[in-house]
Amino acid sequence: QVQLVESGGGLVQPGGSLRLACTTSGWDLDNYAIGWFREASGKGRDGVSVISSDGRTTDYDDSVKGRFTVSRDNAKNTVYLQMNSLNPEDTGVYYCAAGNIPSREPVTIATMRSYGVDFWGEGTLVTVST
């Protein structure tokens, strides 16, 4: 059974940091672009970041540029999202997602949405509050 598992969520004060991790059970991530999506209460699931299968290309939503960093360690079969300078608007359930973006296409949040997500994780809750 294909499964993506997120970890690292929790409660943090504004200005704080968290690092999320996404790993798999029983299959390799290294053939997939991995995206991070965020779903705030009552809102849709918005793209936050994406990283190419080889880790060389990344993309970020404007709301997190300069604060969030996505990276991957294919040897550990894990993708990370380092989140700094968190603010209450970053609160939500964070999902990682695996997708196949054709090599002729740029690796962006938009192309991941366009070509579709093959697998979703179950999410990890991030709450930024005093």
Coordinates of C-alpha atoms in Angstrom, one line a residue:
Q1 CA 0.0 0.0 0.0
V2 CA 1.4 3.3 -1.0
Q3 CA 1.6 5.7 1.9
L4 CA 3.1 9.1 2.5
V5 CA 3.6 10.1 6.2
E6 CA 4.1 13.6 7.4
S7 CA 5.6 14.5 10.8
G8 CA 6.8 17.5 12.7
G9 CA 3.7 19.6 13.1
G10 CA 2.7 21.2 16.4
L11 CA 2.0 24.4 18.2
V12 CA 4.5 27.2 17.8
Q13 CA 4.5 30.9 18.8
P14 CA 4.6 33.6 16.1
G15 CA 8.2 34.0 14.9
G16 CA 9.1 30.5 15.7
S17 CA 10.2 27.6 13.5
L18 CA 9.2 24.1 12.7
R19 CA 10.6 21.4 10.3
L20 CA 8.2 19.1 8.7
A21 CA 9.2 15.7 7.2
C22 CA 7.6 13.5 4.6
T23 CA 8.6 10.0 4.2
T24 CA 7.1 6.8 2.7
S25 CA 6.5 3.2 3.6
G26 CA 7.6 0.6 1.2
W27 CA 8.4 2.6 -1.9
D28 CA 11.0 5.2 -3.1
L29 CA 10.3 8.9 -3.3
D30 CA 13.2 9.6 -5.6
N31 CA 11.2 9.3 -8.8
Y32 CA 8.6 11.8 -7.8
A33 CA 8.4 15.6 -7.4
I34 CA 7.1 16.3 -3.9
G35 CA 4.8 19.1 -3.0
W36 CA 3.7 20.6 0.2
F37 CA 0.2 21.9 0.5
R38 CA -1.6 23.7 3.3
E39 CA -5.2 23.6 4.2
A40 CA -6.5 26.3 6.6
S41 CA -9.8 25.8 8.4
G42 CA -12.7 26.4 6.0
K43 CA -10.4 27.0 3.0
G44 CA -9.1 25.0 0.1
R45 CA -5.8 23.2 -0.1
D46 CA -3.2 25.7 -1.3
G47 CA 0.3 24.9 -2.7
V48 CA 3.2 26.0 -0.5
S49 CA 6.2 24.5 -2.1
V50 CA 7.4 21.8 -4.5
I51 CA 10.8 20.2 -5.1
S52 CA 11.9 18.2 -8.2
S53 CA 12.7 14.5 -8.0
D54 CA 16.5 15.3 -8.0
G55 CA 16.2 18.2 -5.6
R56 CA 17.7 20.7 -8.0
T57 CA 14.5 22.7 -8.6
T58 CA 12.2 24.2 -6.1
D59 CA 9.2 26.5 -6.2
Y60 CA 7.4 28.5 -3.5
D61 CA 4.2 30.3 -3.0
D62 CA 4.8 34.0 -2.6
S63 CA 3.4 33.9 0.9
V64 CA 6.3 31.7 2.1
K65 CA 9.2 32.9 0.0
G66 CA 12.2 33.7 2.1
R67 CA 10.8 31.9 5.1
F68 CA 10.3 28.3 4.1
T69 CA 12.8 26.0 2.5
V70 CA 12.1 22.6 0.9
S71 CA 14.8 20.0 0.6
R72 CA 15.1 16.3 0.2
D73 CA 17.4 13.5 1.1
N74 CA 16.7 10.7 -1.3
A75 CA 19.1 8.4 0.5
K76 CA 16.8 8.7 3.5
N77 CA 13.7 8.7 1.4
T78 CA 12.6 11.9 3.1
V79 CA 11.5 15.4 2.0
Y80 CA 11.7 18.3 4.5
L81 CA 10.0 21.7 4.8
Q82 CA 11.8 24.1 7.1
M83 CA 9.5 26.8 8.2
N84 CA 10.9 29.9 9.8
S85 CA 9.4 33.2 11.0
L86 CA 6.0 31.5 11.3
N87 CA 2.9 33.7 11.6
P88 CA -0.7 32.8 12.4
E89 CA -1.6 32.8 8.7
D90 CA 0.6 29.8 8.3
T91 CA -1.8 27.8 10.5
G92 CA -3.3 24.7 8.9
V93 CA -2.9 21.1 8.0
Y94 CA 0.1 20.5 5.9
Y95 CA 0.1 17.7 3.4
C96 CA 2.9 16.3 1.3
A97 CA 2.1 15.0 -2.1
A98 CA 3.9 13.0 -4.7
G99 CA 3.4 13.6 -8.4
N100 CA 5.0 13.0 -11.8
I101 CA 5.8 16.2 -13.7
P102 CA 7.0 15.5 -17.2
S103 CA 10.7 16.4 -17.7
R104 CA 9.7 18.9 -20.5
E105 CA 7.8 20.9 -17.9
P106 CA 9.1 23.3 -15.2
V107 CA 8.7 22.0 -11.7
T108 CA 6.3 24.4 -10.1
I109 CA 3.3 24.3 -7.8
A110 CA 1.2 25.1 -10.9
T111 CA 2.5 22.2 -13.0
M112 CA 2.1 19.8 -10.1
R113 CA -1.5 20.8 -9.8
S114 CA -1.9 20.6 -13.6
Y115 CA -0.5 17.1 -13.9
G116 CA -2.2 15.9 -10.8
V117 CA -1.0 14.4 -7.5
D118 CA -0.5 10.6 -7.5
F119 CA -0.4 10.2 -3.7
W120 CA -1.3 12.3 -0.7
G121 CA -0.2 12.0 2.9
E122 CA -2.7 12.3 5.7
G123 CA -1.4 15.7 6.9
T124 CA 0.2 17.2 10.0
L125 CA -1.3 20.1 11.9
V126 CA 0.6 23.3 12.3
T127 CA -0.8 25.9 14.7
V128 CA 0.9 29.3 15.1
S129 CA -0.5 31.0 18.1
T130 CA 0.4 32.7 21.4

